[in-house]
């Protein structure tokens, strides 16, 4: 039997959670859950200079908000912790020593100034920057003695001089890299901290990770990681590198062209359901026309085979459309809870739940964001204070007042106040006055809501209720005259 599937999301706590990070986390989560495996959160904080206070908490909070629960990670110990790299430093040091003993790594004493000079020379000769392997063949006694004396040093891995390395990526297929393009990478820094390359390999092995699913920007590092697996004599995990995220103009998704923090979308009012659905499609698709997926649906359907190689365009219009779709799918009772809070925040009188649910049902198909319920149809909760001046000429033409007055009289007579009885009364009046129904509908809507657009008038009137409708029509007749 093959080993249980274990995957990880391994962010560096350098600030907010990027939408690309959320995609990596989501794909790992989906893959793990689809296969009944474990999803591990590991914090890669070995670059202490880039560490941002509060970033870990923020990251965990955002993942939880999105419903991407990890099985093991900070605060959720499995048997592979600790899950924060700065708490595992001894492990990396002992592994670096192991490689030195085996002749697979070496101490390097080159000063920053020397490395700078080497780089400048390479630049002048139009060569790619790389370490010139100055310390690679120092006699063992000499380098041991220099370390013992306390001379500053790093540890570098020894990359084979000739030959090439081939591996199979689950998304990109066969990848071959010549050893000569790989640098003798620093694996342990002078401060005793490992670099990403050593820490990631040691931890993925120690945490029994079976599949490394991460962004394409890490593809060039993978050959170095594979060499390290070989040097340690470990089985390597499978690799899957997710396609780049692009702006609509096909440039790499960056801060400059809009928001890239998941939080920004959250505060803009996007539902987590829409964000998760949207992010899932940045590189993956179900192979048919379906576009609306819940997290559970995604778990059922997700496979790496359906992740493409081509860059995925981050299209906010699509996200907006998905938000509409997910609002429609959300139970009205749940939406009503959010709307109730928004009404409260506005300082408006909070109606009873049944009323809010009716208002939600009325508008559900028409809103893009949850706050549209109060921003664009606040008249469902408070009498309009103003009447849209731009719509006045069209919505309140000559004769409107008389027609609205006549309708008010008719509605006052109604014993049952339903959309059907309202419609009947209005149409009958139109016939008697020999006008089109619209000539009463538009001014009435304007009187009731202060606006020229909205949901179906009869349904809206039924939701508002007879008292409110009559009160507003009378008050509008006074104000608009
Ligand atoms: N710490 C790396 C990052 O910040 C993780 C890359 C990987 O998944 O190997 O994205």
Coordinates of C-alpha atoms in Angstrom, one line a residue, residues 37-424:
X37 CA -4.9 12.8 3.1
X38 CA -3.5 15.4 5.4
X39 CA -3.0 19.1 4.7
X40 CA -0.1 20.6 6.7
X41 CA 0.6 24.3 7.3
X42 CA 4.2 25.1 7.8
X43 CA 5.6 28.5 8.4
X44 CA 8.9 29.2 6.6
X45 CA 10.4 32.0 8.6
X46 CA 14.1 31.4 8.2
X47 CA 14.6 34.7 6.6
X48 CA 14.2 36.7 9.7
X49 CA 14.8 40.0 8.0
X50 CA 11.6 39.6 6.0
X51 CA 9.5 38.6 9.0
X52 CA 6.4 40.7 9.7
X53 CA 4.8 40.9 13.1
X54 CA 1.3 39.4 13.2
X55 CA 1.7 37.8 9.7
X56 CA 1.3 34.2 10.9
X57 CA -1.9 35.0 12.8
X58 CA -3.3 36.9 9.9
X59 CA -2.5 34.1 7.5
X60 CA -4.1 31.5 9.7
X61 CA -7.1 33.7 10.1
X62 CA -7.6 34.3 6.4
X63 CA -7.3 30.6 5.6
X64 CA -9.8 29.8 8.3
X65 CA -12.2 32.5 7.0
X66 CA -12.0 30.9 3.5
X67 CA -12.8 27.5 5.0
X68 CA -9.4 26.0 4.1
X69 CA -8.7 24.1 7.4
X70 CA -5.3 22.6 7.9
X71 CA -4.9 19.3 9.7
X72 CA -1.5 20.0 11.2
X73 CA 0.3 23.3 11.7
X74 CA 0.9 26.0 14.3
X75 CA -1.5 25.4 17.2
X76 CA -2.6 22.1 15.8
X77 CA 0.0 19.6 16.5
X78 CA 0.2 16.4 14.6
X79 CA 3.2 14.2 15.2
X80 CA 5.5 16.1 12.9
X81 CA 5.9 19.5 14.7
X82 CA 7.0 22.0 15.4
X83 CA 5.5 23.6 12.3
X84 CA 7.4 26.9 12.4
X85 CA 10.9 26.6 10.9
X86 CA 12.6 29.0 13.3
X87 CA 11.7 26.4 16.0
X88 CA 13.5 23.6 14.0
X89 CA 17.0 25.2 13.6
X90 CA 19.0 22.3 15.1
X91 CA 17.6 20.0 12.6
X92 CA 18.9 22.0 9.6
X93 CA 22.3 22.5 11.2
X94 CA 22.7 18.8 11.8
X95 CA 21.7 18.0 8.3
X96 CA 24.1 20.5 6.8
X97 CA 26.9 18.9 8.9
X98 CA 25.8 15.5 7.6
X99 CA 26.3 16.8 4.0
X100 CA 29.7 18.2 4.8
X101 CA 30.8 14.9 6.3
X102 CA 29.6 13.1 3.2
X103 CA 31.5 15.6 0.9
X104 CA 28.3 16.9 -0.6
X105 CA 28.6 20.3 0.9
X106 CA 31.5 22.6 1.9
X107 CA 32.3 25.6 4.1
X108 CA 32.7 28.8 2.2
X109 CA 34.6 31.8 3.7
X110 CA 34.2 34.2 0.9
X111 CA 33.5 37.8 2.1
X112 CA 30.6 39.8 0.8
X113 CA 33.2 42.1 -0.9
X114 CA 34.8 39.2 -2.7
X115 CA 31.4 37.9 -3.9
X116 CA 30.6 41.4 -5.1
X117 CA 33.7 41.6 -7.1
X118 CA 33.1 38.2 -8.7
X119 CA 29.6 39.3 -9.6
X120 CA 30.8 42.5 -11.2
X121 CA 33.4 40.6 -13.3
X122 CA 30.7 38.2 -14.4
X123 CA 28.4 41.2 -15.3
X124 CA 31.2 42.8 -17.3
X125 CA 31.6 39.5 -19.2
X126 CA 27.8 39.2 -19.6
X127 CA 27.9 35.9 -17.7
X128 CA 25.0 34.9 -15.5
X129 CA 25.8 35.5 -11.8
X130 CA 27.0 32.5 -9.9
X131 CA 29.5 31.6 -7.2
X132 CA 32.9 30.8 -8.7
X133 CA 33.4 27.8 -6.4
X134 CA 36.5 29.4 -4.8
X135 CA 36.2 27.5 -1.5
X136 CA 34.8 24.2 -3.0
X137 CA 38.1 22.4 -3.0
X138 CA 39.8 23.8 0.1
X139 CA 41.6 21.0 2.0
X140 CA 39.3 19.6 4.7
X141 CA 41.9 20.3 7.5
X142 CA 42.2 23.9 6.4
X143 CA 38.5 24.6 6.4
X144 CA 37.8 22.8 9.6
X145 CA 40.6 24.8 11.3
X146 CA 39.2 28.1 10.0
X147 CA 35.7 27.2 11.3
X148 CA 37.2 26.2 14.6
X149 CA 38.9 29.6 14.8
X150 CA 35.5 31.2 14.4
X151 CA 36.0 32.6 10.9
X152 CA 32.7 33.7 9.4
X153 CA 31.4 31.1 6.9
X154 CA 28.4 29.7 5.1
X155 CA 27.8 26.2 3.9
X156 CA 27.2 25.6 0.2
X157 CA 26.0 22.5 -1.5
X158 CA 28.2 20.9 -4.2
X159 CA 26.4 20.7 -7.5
X160 CA 27.9 18.2 -9.9
X161 CA 30.0 19.9 -12.6
X162 CA 28.8 18.1 -15.7
X163 CA 25.7 16.2 -16.6
X164 CA 22.1 16.9 -16.2
X165 CA 19.1 16.2 -14.0
X166 CA 15.7 15.1 -15.1
X167 CA 12.5 14.9 -13.2
X168 CA 8.8 14.6 -13.9
X169 CA 6.5 17.3 -12.8
X170 CA 2.8 16.3 -12.4
X171 CA 1.8 19.4 -14.4
X172 CA 4.7 20.2 -16.6
X173 CA 5.8 16.7 -17.5
X174 CA 9.4 15.9 -18.0
X175 CA 11.8 18.7 -17.0
X176 CA 15.6 18.5 -17.7
X177 CA 18.2 20.9 -16.4
X178 CA 21.9 20.9 -17.0
X179 CA 23.9 20.9 -13.8
X180 CA 26.0 23.7 -15.1
X181 CA 23.2 26.2 -14.7
X182 CA 22.9 25.4 -11.0
X183 CA 24.8 27.4 -8.5
X184 CA 26.6 26.0 -5.5
X185 CA 23.7 27.2 -3.5
X186 CA 24.2 28.4 0.1
X187 CA 22.3 26.1 2.4
X188 CA 23.3 27.4 5.8
X189 CA 23.9 31.1 6.3
X190 CA 26.6 32.7 8.4
X191 CA 24.0 33.3 11.2
X192 CA 23.4 29.6 11.4
X193 CA 20.0 29.9 9.8
X194 CA 19.3 27.6 6.9
X195 CA 18.3 28.9 3.5
X196 CA 14.9 28.0 2.1
X197 CA 16.4 25.3 -0.1
X198 CA 17.8 23.2 2.8
X199 CA 14.9 23.9 5.2
X200 CA 12.3 23.0 2.6
X201 CA 13.9 19.6 1.7
X202 CA 14.7 18.7 5.3
X203 CA 11.1 19.5 6.4
X204 CA 9.3 18.0 3.5
X205 CA 11.2 14.8 4.2
X206 CA 10.8 15.0 8.0
X207 CA 7.1 15.7 7.7
X208 CA 6.6 12.8 5.3
X209 CA 5.2 15.1 2.5
X210 CA 4.3 13.0 -0.5
X211 CA 3.4 15.8 -3.0
X212 CA 4.9 19.3 -3.3
X213 CA 2.3 21.5 -4.9
X214 CA 3.5 25.1 -5.3
X215 CA 3.8 28.0 -7.6
X216 CA 5.7 27.9 -10.9
X217 CA 8.2 30.4 -9.5
X218 CA 9.7 27.6 -7.5
X219 CA 10.4 25.4 -10.5
X220 CA 14.0 26.6 -11.0
X221 CA 14.7 25.6 -7.4
X222 CA 13.4 22.1 -7.7
X223 CA 16.6 20.6 -9.3
X224 CA 18.6 21.8 -6.3
X225 CA 16.1 20.2 -4.0
X226 CA 16.2 17.0 -5.9
X227 CA 20.0 16.9 -5.6
X228 CA 19.6 17.4 -1.9
X229 CA 17.2 14.5 -1.7
X230 CA 19.8 12.4 -3.5
X231 CA 22.6 13.5 -1.3
X232 CA 20.6 12.6 1.8
X233 CA 19.6 9.3 0.2
X234 CA 15.9 10.1 0.6
X235 CA 13.0 9.3 -1.7
X236 CA 11.8 12.5 -3.3
X237 CA 8.2 13.6 -3.2
X238 CA 6.2 14.2 -6.4
X239 CA 6.3 17.8 -7.7
X240 CA 3.5 19.8 -9.2
X241 CA 4.2 23.4 -10.2
X242 CA 1.1 25.6 -10.6
X243 CA 0.8 28.0 -13.5
X244 CA 1.6 31.7 -13.1
X245 CA -1.2 34.2 -12.3
X246 CA -1.5 36.9 -14.8
X247 CA -3.1 40.4 -15.1
X248 CA -5.6 40.7 -17.9
X249 CA -2.8 42.3 -20.0
X250 CA -0.9 39.0 -19.5
X251 CA 1.8 40.5 -17.3
X252 CA 2.6 38.8 -14.0
X253 CA 0.0 39.5 -11.4
X254 CA 1.4 42.3 -9.2
X255 CA 0.5 44.8 -6.6
X256 CA 0.8 47.6 -9.2
X257 CA -2.3 46.6 -11.2
X258 CA -4.7 46.2 -8.4
X259 CA -5.3 44.3 -5.2
X260 CA -3.5 41.0 -4.6
X261 CA -4.2 40.6 -0.9
X262 CA -7.0 38.2 -0.1
X263 CA -8.1 40.6 2.7
X264 CA -8.7 43.4 0.2
X265 CA -11.3 41.3 -1.6
X266 CA -12.8 40.3 1.7
X267 CA -13.2 43.9 2.7
X268 CA -14.6 44.8 -0.7
X269 CA -17.5 42.5 0.1
X270 CA -16.7 39.4 -1.9
X271 CA -18.1 36.2 -0.3
X272 CA -15.6 33.5 0.6
X273 CA -17.6 31.1 -1.5
X274 CA -17.1 33.3 -4.6
X275 CA -13.4 33.8 -3.8
X276 CA -12.8 30.1 -3.4
X277 CA -14.7 29.3 -6.5
X278 CA -12.8 31.9 -8.5
X279 CA -9.4 31.0 -7.2
X280 CA -10.0 27.3 -7.9
X281 CA -10.4 28.2 -11.6
X282 CA -7.1 29.9 -11.8
X283 CA -5.3 27.0 -13.4
X284 CA -7.9 24.2 -12.9
X285 CA -11.2 23.5 -14.7
X286 CA -13.7 20.6 -14.4
X287 CA -13.4 19.8 -18.1
X288 CA -17.0 20.8 -18.9
X289 CA -19.1 24.0 -18.8
X290 CA -19.9 24.1 -15.1
X291 CA -18.6 27.2 -13.4
X292 CA -20.3 27.3 -10.0
X293 CA -18.6 25.2 -7.4
X294 CA -18.8 25.0 -3.6
X295 CA -15.7 24.0 -1.6
X296 CA -17.3 20.5 -1.2
X297 CA -17.9 20.2 -4.9
X298 CA -14.3 21.2 -5.5
X299 CA -13.0 18.5 -3.2
X300 CA -15.0 15.9 -5.1
X301 CA -13.8 17.1 -8.5
X302 CA -10.3 18.3 -8.1
X303 CA -7.4 16.5 -9.7
X304 CA -3.9 17.6 -10.7
X305 CA -4.5 16.1 -14.1
X306 CA -6.9 19.0 -14.8
X307 CA -4.5 21.7 -13.9
X308 CA -3.0 23.4 -16.9
X309 CA 0.4 24.8 -17.7
X310 CA -0.7 28.1 -19.2
X311 CA -0.7 31.2 -17.1
X312 CA -4.1 31.9 -15.5
X313 CA -5.6 35.4 -15.9
X314 CA -7.0 37.0 -12.8
X315 CA -10.2 38.6 -14.0
X316 CA -12.0 40.6 -11.4
X317 CA -15.2 40.8 -13.6
X318 CA -15.4 37.0 -13.4
X319 CA -15.0 37.2 -9.6
X320 CA -17.8 39.8 -9.4
X321 CA -20.1 37.6 -11.5
X322 CA -19.4 34.7 -9.3
X323 CA -20.2 36.8 -6.2
X324 CA -23.7 37.4 -7.7
X325 CA -24.1 33.7 -8.4
X326 CA -23.1 32.7 -4.8
X327 CA -25.4 35.3 -3.3
X328 CA -28.2 33.7 -5.1
X329 CA -27.2 30.3 -3.9
X330 CA -26.9 31.4 -0.3
X331 CA -29.9 30.6 1.9
X332 CA -32.0 33.8 2.5
X333 CA -32.0 33.2 6.2
X334 CA -28.2 33.5 6.2
X335 CA -28.2 36.6 4.0
X336 CA -30.8 38.0 6.3
X337 CA -28.4 37.7 9.2
X338 CA -25.8 39.8 7.3
X339 CA -28.4 42.3 6.2
X340 CA -29.7 42.7 9.7
X341 CA -26.1 43.7 10.8
X342 CA -25.8 46.2 8.0
X343 CA -29.2 47.7 8.9
X344 CA -28.0 48.0 12.5
X345 CA -24.7 49.6 11.4
X346 CA -26.7 52.2 9.4
X347 CA -28.5 53.0 12.6
X348 CA -31.9 52.2 11.1
X349 CA -34.7 50.6 12.9
X350 CA -34.2 46.8 12.6
X351 CA -37.3 45.1 11.3
X352 CA -38.3 41.6 12.3
X353 CA -36.5 38.7 10.8
X354 CA -39.4 37.6 8.6
X355 CA -39.5 41.0 7.0
X356 CA -35.7 41.0 6.3
X357 CA -36.0 37.6 4.7
X358 CA -38.8 38.8 2.4
X359 CA -36.7 41.9 1.5
X360 CA -33.7 39.6 0.8
X361 CA -35.8 37.3 -1.4
X362 CA -37.0 40.3 -3.3
X363 CA -33.5 41.6 -4.1
X364 CA -31.4 38.5 -4.1
X365 CA -31.3 38.1 -7.9
X366 CA -30.4 41.7 -8.4
X367 CA -27.5 42.4 -6.0
X368 CA -23.7 41.9 -6.6
X369 CA -22.6 42.5 -3.0
X370 CA -24.4 41.9 0.3
X371 CA -24.3 45.5 1.1
X372 CA -26.2 46.3 -2.0
X373 CA -29.2 45.2 0.0
X374 CA -28.9 48.4 2.1
X375 CA -27.0 50.7 -0.3
X376 CA -29.2 50.3 -3.4
X377 CA -32.4 49.3 -1.7
X378 CA -32.2 51.0 1.6
X379 CA -35.8 52.1 0.9
X380 CA -36.8 48.6 1.9
X381 CA -35.8 49.6 5.4
X382 CA -36.3 53.4 5.7
X383 CA -38.5 55.9 3.9
X384 CA -36.6 57.7 1.1
X385 CA -35.4 61.1 2.2
X386 CA -34.6 62.3 -1.3
X387 CA -35.8 61.6 -4.8
X388 CA -33.2 61.0 -7.5
X389 CA -33.1 64.4 -9.2
X390 CA -31.8 62.9 -12.5
X391 CA -34.8 60.6 -12.7
X392 CA -37.4 63.2 -11.9
X393 CA -38.3 64.4 -15.4
X394 CA -39.0 60.9 -16.5
X395 CA -40.4 59.4 -13.4
X396 CA -42.6 62.3 -12.3
X397 CA -43.9 63.9 -15.4
X398 CA -47.0 66.1 -15.6
X399 CA -50.0 64.2 -14.5
X400 CA -48.0 61.8 -12.3
X401 CA -49.3 63.3 -9.1
X402 CA -52.9 62.8 -10.1
X403 CA -52.4 59.2 -11.0
X404 CA -50.5 58.4 -7.9
X405 CA -53.1 60.1 -5.8
X406 CA -55.8 58.1 -7.5
X407 CA -53.9 54.9 -6.9
X408 CA -53.4 55.8 -3.3
X409 CA -57.2 56.0 -2.9
X410 CA -57.6 52.6 -4.5
X411 CA -55.0 50.9 -2.4
X412 CA -56.5 52.2 0.7
X413 CA -59.6 50.3 -0.1
X414 CA -57.8 47.0 -0.5
X415 CA -58.4 44.4 2.1
X416 CA -55.8 42.0 0.9
X417 CA -52.5 43.6 0.0
X418 CA -50.7 41.2 -2.2
X419 CA -48.7 41.7 -5.4
X420 CA -51.7 40.2 -7.3
X421 CA -54.3 42.5 -5.8
X422 CA -52.1 45.5 -6.1
X423 CA -51.5 44.7 -9.8
X424 CA -55.2 44.2 -10.4

